[in-house]
PDB file of C-alpha atoms and ligand atoms in Angstrom:
ATOM      1  CA  MET A 146      15.420  28.545  -6.870  1.00  0.00           C
ATOM      2  CA  ALA A 147      18.810  28.044  -5.462  1.00  0.00           C
ATOM      3  CA  GLY A 148      20.498  24.925  -7.677  1.00  0.00           C
ATOM      4  CA  LYS A 149      18.063  25.089 -10.349  1.00  0.00           C
ATOM      5  CA  GLN A 150      19.731  27.850 -12.455  1.00  0.00           C
ATOM      6  CA  THR A 151      23.087  28.732 -14.058  1.00  0.00           C
ATOM      7  CA  LEU A 152      24.114  31.211 -16.602  1.00  0.00           C
ATOM      8  CA  THR A 153      25.997  31.182 -19.418  1.00  0.00           C
ATOM      9  CA  ILE A 154      27.758  32.819 -22.306  1.00  0.00           C
ATOM     10  CA  ILE A 155      28.593  31.867 -25.632  1.00  0.00           C
ATOM     11  CA  LYS A 156      31.616  33.930 -26.535  1.00  0.00           C
ATOM     12  CA  PRO A 157      32.718  35.784 -29.142  1.00  0.00           C
ATOM     13  CA  GLY A 158      34.685  33.158 -31.017  1.00  0.00           C
ATOM     14  CA  ALA A 159      31.876  30.639 -31.128  1.00  0.00           C
ATOM     15  CA  VAL A 160      29.251  33.534 -32.105  1.00  0.00           C
ATOM     16  CA  SER A 161      31.504  33.933 -35.091  1.00  0.00           C
ATOM     17  CA  ASN A 162      32.132  30.620 -36.053  1.00  0.00           C
ATOM     18  CA  GLU A 163      28.632  30.108 -36.382  1.00  0.00           C
ATOM     19  CA  TYR A 164      28.289  27.775 -33.315  1.00  0.00           C
ATOM     20  CA  ILE A 165      25.449  29.363 -31.636  1.00  0.00           C
ATOM     21  CA  GLY A 166      23.023  26.637 -33.174  1.00  0.00           C
ATOM     22  CA  PRO A 167      25.314  23.618 -32.657  1.00  0.00           C
ATOM     23  CA  ILE A 168      26.208  24.897 -28.754  1.00  0.00           C
ATOM     24  CA  LEU A 169      22.242  25.323 -28.192  1.00  0.00           C
ATOM     25  CA  ALA A 170      21.442  21.998 -29.346  1.00  0.00           C
ATOM     26  CA  LYS A 171      23.982  20.459 -26.820  1.00  0.00           C
ATOM     27  CA  ILE A 172      22.493  22.279 -24.236  1.00  0.00           C
ATOM     28  CA  ASN A 173      18.853  21.272 -24.840  1.00  0.00           C
ATOM     29  CA  SER A 174      19.760  17.623 -25.582  1.00  0.00           C
ATOM     30  CA  ALA A 175      21.395  17.730 -22.377  1.00  0.00           C
ATOM     31  CA  GLY A 176      18.157  18.587 -21.039  1.00  0.00           C
ATOM     32  CA  PHE A 177      18.507  22.344 -19.852  1.00  0.00           C
ATOM     33  CA  HIS A 178      15.470  24.702 -20.350  1.00  0.00           C
ATOM     34  CA  ILE A 179      16.415  27.930 -21.802  1.00  0.00           C
ATOM     35  CA  SER A 180      14.578  30.573 -19.739  1.00  0.00           C
ATOM     36  CA  ALA A 181      16.192  33.991 -20.799  1.00  0.00           C
ATOM     37  CA  MET A 182      18.393  34.676 -23.412  1.00  0.00           C
ATOM     38  CA  LYS A 183      19.918  37.532 -25.467  1.00  0.00           C
ATOM     39  CA  LEU A 184      22.173  38.355 -28.202  1.00  0.00           C
ATOM     40  CA  PHE A 185      24.451  41.499 -27.824  1.00  0.00           C
ATOM     41  CA  ARG A 186      27.915  43.151 -27.567  1.00  0.00           C
ATOM     42  CA  LEU A 187      29.394  43.172 -23.943  1.00  0.00           C
ATOM     43  CA  THR A 188      30.606  46.886 -23.000  1.00  0.00           C
ATOM     44  CA  ARG A 189      34.183  46.850 -21.469  1.00  0.00           C
ATOM     45  CA  ASN A 190      32.551  47.945 -18.615  1.00  0.00           C
ATOM     46  CA  GLN A 191      30.302  44.770 -18.424  1.00  0.00           C
ATOM     47  CA  ALA A 192      33.030  42.521 -19.270  1.00  0.00           C
ATOM     48  CA  GLN A 193      35.522  44.003 -16.498  1.00  0.00           C
ATOM     49  CA  ASN A 194      32.755  44.076 -13.966  1.00  0.00           C
ATOM     50  CA  PHE A 195      31.302  40.120 -14.983  1.00  0.00           C
ATOM     51  CA  TYR A 196      35.355  38.857 -14.639  1.00  0.00           C
ATOM     52  CA  SER A 197      36.703  41.242 -11.881  1.00  0.00           C
ATOM     53  CA  ILE A 198      37.512  38.178  -9.577  1.00  0.00           C
ATOM     54  CA  HIS A 199      40.255  37.867 -12.380  1.00  0.00           C
ATOM     55  CA  LYS A 200      41.681  41.689 -12.216  1.00  0.00           C
ATOM     56  CA  GLY A 201      45.387  41.634 -11.921  1.00  0.00           C
ATOM     57  CA  LYS A 202      45.576  38.146 -13.286  1.00  0.00           C
ATOM     58  CA  ILE A 203      48.237  38.235 -16.382  1.00  0.00           C
ATOM     59  CA  PHE A 204      45.290  37.023 -19.070  1.00  0.00           C
ATOM     60  CA  PHE A 205      42.917  39.973 -17.646  1.00  0.00           C
ATOM     61  CA  ASN A 206      43.125  42.553 -20.390  1.00  0.00           C
ATOM     62  CA  SER A 207      43.456  40.226 -23.035  1.00  0.00           C
ATOM     63  CA  LEU A 208      40.183  38.375 -21.743  1.00  0.00           C
ATOM     64  CA  ILE A 209      38.390  41.722 -21.651  1.00  0.00           C
ATOM     65  CA  GLU A 210      39.576  42.448 -25.194  1.00  0.00           C
ATOM     66  CA  PHE A 211      37.961  38.870 -26.516  1.00  0.00           C
ATOM     67  CA  MET A 212      34.959  39.161 -24.569  1.00  0.00           C
ATOM     68  CA  THR A 213      34.310  42.694 -26.258  1.00  0.00           C
ATOM     69  CA  SER A 214      35.650  41.899 -29.636  1.00  0.00           C
ATOM     70  CA  GLY A 215      31.988  40.810 -31.242  1.00  0.00           C
ATOM     71  CA  PRO A 216      28.589  39.854 -29.975  1.00  0.00           C
ATOM     72  CA  VAL A 217      27.909  37.165 -27.271  1.00  0.00           C
ATOM     73  CA  VAL A 218      24.881  35.018 -26.493  1.00  0.00           C
ATOM     74  CA  VAL A 219      23.980  35.357 -22.756  1.00  0.00           C
ATOM     75  CA  ALA A 220      21.487  32.832 -21.107  1.00  0.00           C
ATOM     76  CA  ILE A 221      20.004  31.316 -18.254  1.00  0.00           C
ATOM     77  CA  LEU A 222      19.608  27.949 -18.136  1.00  0.00           C
ATOM     78  CA  GLU A 223      17.267  25.739 -15.901  1.00  0.00           C
ATOM     79  CA  LYS A 224      17.678  21.914 -14.828  1.00  0.00           C
ATOM     80  CA  GLU A 225      17.984  20.403 -11.234  1.00  0.00           C
ATOM     81  CA  ASN A 226      21.519  20.743 -10.264  1.00  0.00           C
ATOM     82  CA  ALA A 227      22.206  23.449 -12.920  1.00  0.00           C
ATOM     83  CA  VAL A 228      25.678  24.521 -12.216  1.00  0.00           C
ATOM     84  CA  GLN A 229      27.192  21.360 -11.564  1.00  0.00           C
ATOM     85  CA  LYS A 230      25.382  19.730 -14.551  1.00  0.00           C
ATOM     86  CA  TYR A 231      26.557  22.335 -16.709  1.00  0.00           C
ATOM     87  CA  ARG A 232      30.092  22.808 -15.668  1.00  0.00           C
ATOM     88  CA  LYS A 233      30.192  19.042 -16.723  1.00  0.00           C
ATOM     89  CA  LEU A 234      28.554  19.392 -19.835  1.00  0.00           C
ATOM     90  CA  ILE A 235      31.137  22.345 -21.331  1.00  0.00           C
ATOM     91  CA  GLY A 236      34.327  20.822 -19.790  1.00  0.00           C
ATOM     92  CA  ALA A 237      37.632  21.715 -18.458  1.00  0.00           C
ATOM     93  CA  THR A 238      38.569  25.490 -18.736  1.00  0.00           C
ATOM     94  CA  ASP A 239      41.215  24.359 -21.035  1.00  0.00           C
ATOM     95  CA  PRO A 240      40.076  22.410 -24.294  1.00  0.00           C
ATOM     96  CA  SER A 241      43.113  20.410 -24.541  1.00  0.00           C
ATOM     97  CA  LYS A 242      42.118  18.984 -20.755  1.00  0.00           C
ATOM     98  CA  ALA A 243      38.425  18.680 -21.741  1.00  0.00           C
ATOM     99  CA  GLU A 244      36.597  15.271 -22.067  1.00  0.00           C
ATOM    100  CA  GLU A 245      35.332  13.986 -25.385  1.00  0.00           C
ATOM    101  CA  GLY A 246      31.969  15.145 -26.307  1.00  0.00           C
ATOM    102  CA  THR A 247      31.998  18.345 -23.974  1.00  0.00           C
ATOM    103  CA  ILE A 248      30.891  21.724 -25.460  1.00  0.00           C
ATOM    104  CA  ARG A 249      34.830  23.046 -24.915  1.00  0.00           C
ATOM    105  CA  LYS A 250      36.385  19.819 -26.588  1.00  0.00           C
ATOM    106  CA  MET A 251      33.685  20.354 -29.369  1.00  0.00           C
ATOM    107  CA  PHE A 252      34.016  24.431 -30.094  1.00  0.00           C
ATOM    108  CA  ALA A 253      36.608  25.861 -28.249  1.00  0.00           C
ATOM    109  CA  GLU A 254      39.756  27.300 -30.035  1.00  0.00           C
ATOM    110  CA  SER A 255      41.885  27.693 -27.036  1.00  0.00           C
ATOM    111  CA  ILE A 256      42.118  28.445 -23.150  1.00  0.00           C
ATOM    112  CA  GLU A 257      41.110  31.771 -23.730  1.00  0.00           C
ATOM    113  CA  ARG A 258      38.583  31.577 -26.556  1.00  0.00           C
ATOM    114  CA  ASN A 259      36.985  28.465 -24.931  1.00  0.00           C
ATOM    115  CA  ALA A 260      33.664  28.526 -26.751  1.00  0.00           C
ATOM    116  CA  VAL A 261      31.261  29.368 -23.227  1.00  0.00           C
ATOM    117  CA  HIS A 262      31.148  30.679 -19.728  1.00  0.00           C
ATOM    118  CA  GLY A 263      29.208  28.598 -16.965  1.00  0.00           C
ATOM    119  CA  SER A 264      28.494  29.768 -13.524  1.00  0.00           C
ATOM    120  CA  ASP A 265      31.002  28.030 -10.988  1.00  0.00           C
ATOM    121  CA  SER A 266      28.596  28.075  -7.729  1.00  0.00           C
ATOM    122  CA  ASP A 267      24.857  28.593  -7.142  1.00  0.00           C
ATOM    123  CA  GLU A 268      25.530  31.856  -5.331  1.00  0.00           C
ATOM    124  CA  ASN A 269      27.574  33.119  -8.365  1.00  0.00           C
ATOM    125  CA  ALA A 270      24.743  31.857 -10.695  1.00  0.00           C
ATOM    126  CA  ILE A 271      22.398  34.208  -9.210  1.00  0.00           C
ATOM    127  CA  LEU A 272      24.615  37.012  -9.283  1.00  0.00           C
ATOM    128  CA  GLU A 273      25.214  36.563 -13.163  1.00  0.00           C
ATOM    129  CA  CYS A 274      21.752  35.992 -13.867  1.00  0.00           C
ATOM    130  CA  ASP A 275      20.889  39.219 -11.850  1.00  0.00           C
ATOM    131  CA  PHE A 276      23.834  41.070 -13.858  1.00  0.00           C
ATOM    132  CA  PHE A 277      22.109  40.369 -17.233  1.00  0.00           C
ATOM    133  CA  PHE A 278      18.425  39.890 -16.662  1.00  0.00           C
ATOM    134  CA  SER A 279      15.555  41.583 -14.958  1.00  0.00           C
ATOM    135  CA  LYS A 280      12.600  39.256 -13.549  1.00  0.00           C
ATOM    136  CA  SER A 281      10.358  40.559 -16.483  1.00  0.00           C
ATOM    137  CA  GLU A 282      13.127  38.800 -19.015  1.00  0.00           C
ATOM    138  CA  ARG A 283      12.760  35.396 -17.471  1.00  0.00           C
ATOM    139  CA  TYR A 284      10.561  32.415 -18.197  1.00  0.00           C
ATOM    140  CA  SER A 285      11.199  29.921 -15.494  1.00  0.00           C
ATOM    141  CA  ILE A 286       9.828  26.326 -15.567  1.00  0.00           C
ATOM    142  CA  PHE A 287      10.253  26.537 -11.867  1.00  0.00           C
ATOM    143  CA  GLU A 288       7.763  29.247 -10.657  1.00  0.00           C
TER     144      GLU A 288
HETATM  145  P1  ATP B  55      34.520  30.690 -17.419  1.00  0.00           P
HETATM  146  O1  ATP B  55      34.407  31.802 -15.838  1.00  0.00           O
HETATM  147  O2  ATP B  55      34.736  31.761 -18.491  1.00  0.00           O
HETATM  148  O3  ATP B  55      33.399  29.728 -17.194  1.00  0.00           O
HETATM  149  P2  ATP B  55      35.998  28.842 -16.032  1.00  0.00           P
HETATM  150  O4  ATP B  55      35.335  29.289 -14.961  1.00  0.00           O
HETATM  151  O5  ATP B  55      36.546  27.584 -16.423  1.00  0.00           O
HETATM  152  O6  ATP B  55      35.873  29.980 -17.329  1.00  0.00           O
HETATM  153  P3  ATP B  55      38.027  30.734 -14.973  1.00  0.00           P
HETATM  154  O7  ATP B  55      39.300  30.554 -14.362  1.00  0.00           O
HETATM  155  O8  ATP B  55      36.868  31.645 -14.393  1.00  0.00           O
HETATM  156  O9  ATP B  55      37.583  29.768 -16.163  1.00  0.00           O
HETATM  157  O10 ATP B  55      38.691  31.915 -16.022  1.00  0.00           O
HETATM  158  C1  ATP B  55      37.791  32.992 -16.621  1.00  0.00           C
HETATM  159  C2  ATP B  55      38.087  32.755 -18.254  1.00  0.00           C
HETATM  160  O11 ATP B  55      39.457  33.657 -18.555  1.00  0.00           O
HETATM  161  C3  ATP B  55      38.287  31.568 -18.739  1.00  0.00           C
HETATM  162  O12 ATP B  55      37.228  30.999 -19.503  1.00  0.00           O
HETATM  163  C4  ATP B  55      39.125  31.508 -20.285  1.00  0.00           C
HETATM  164  O13 ATP B  55      38.193  32.340 -21.517  1.00  0.00           O
HETATM  165  C5  ATP B  55      40.090  32.737 -19.537  1.00  0.00           C
HETATM  166  N1  ATP B  55      41.171  32.110 -19.106  1.00  0.00           N
HETATM  167  C6  ATP B  55      41.324  31.519 -18.042  1.00  0.00           C
HETATM  168  N2  ATP B  55      42.699  31.071 -17.452  1.00  0.00           N
HETATM  169  C7  ATP B  55      43.623  31.356 -18.681  1.00  0.00           C
HETATM  170  C8  ATP B  55      44.867  31.350 -18.957  1.00  0.00           C
HETATM  171  N3  ATP B  55      45.497  30.883 -18.133  1.00  0.00           N
HETATM  172  N4  ATP B  55      45.133  32.322 -20.286  1.00  0.00           N
HETATM  173  C9  ATP B  55      44.389  32.875 -21.166  1.00  0.00           C
HETATM  174  N5  ATP B  55      43.028  32.975 -20.361  1.00  0.00           N
HETATM  175  C10 ATP B  55      42.622  32.356 -19.444  1.00  0.00           C
HETATM  176 MG1   MG B  56      34.838  31.091 -13.891  1.00  0.00          MG
END
């Protein structure tokens, strides 16, 4: 399965702005299959674990506040070369640097409130999918 899955989070800002539908439409138009999905509010513990690589950075506490401020949509997306293709679709971390037509260019409010997360490597994609979904919650087109 390596290379065919990535994890996305539609972050609280995009959810509260009613962008779930438009963002999922972009994801489907780009040819991704949604194989798992849920809407819920991250606990502090979940957000801190998920972003543990950024612990100690100046924006860490603010990021955790933001990510736990309201519900998120977490989903597994499937396509050949999913991680790289999805990073291209979402655009740069800072929306002011993101290309036209990317999800962050269209729906982000700031570098912190940047609409969506996308896994940054196949290895992390596997870890992140396992963090949020059991095997019985997935409906893969590849297996
Ligand atoms: P993500 O992991 O959410 O997909 P990314 O991989 O593009 O984003 P990272 O460097 O992993 O970027 O940063 C994780 C998240 O932390 C960013 O998406 C953003 O919400 C926040 N962040 C990153 N850099 C900054 C910053 N300089 N100031 C404020 N928030 C930031
Ligand atoms: Mg990242």
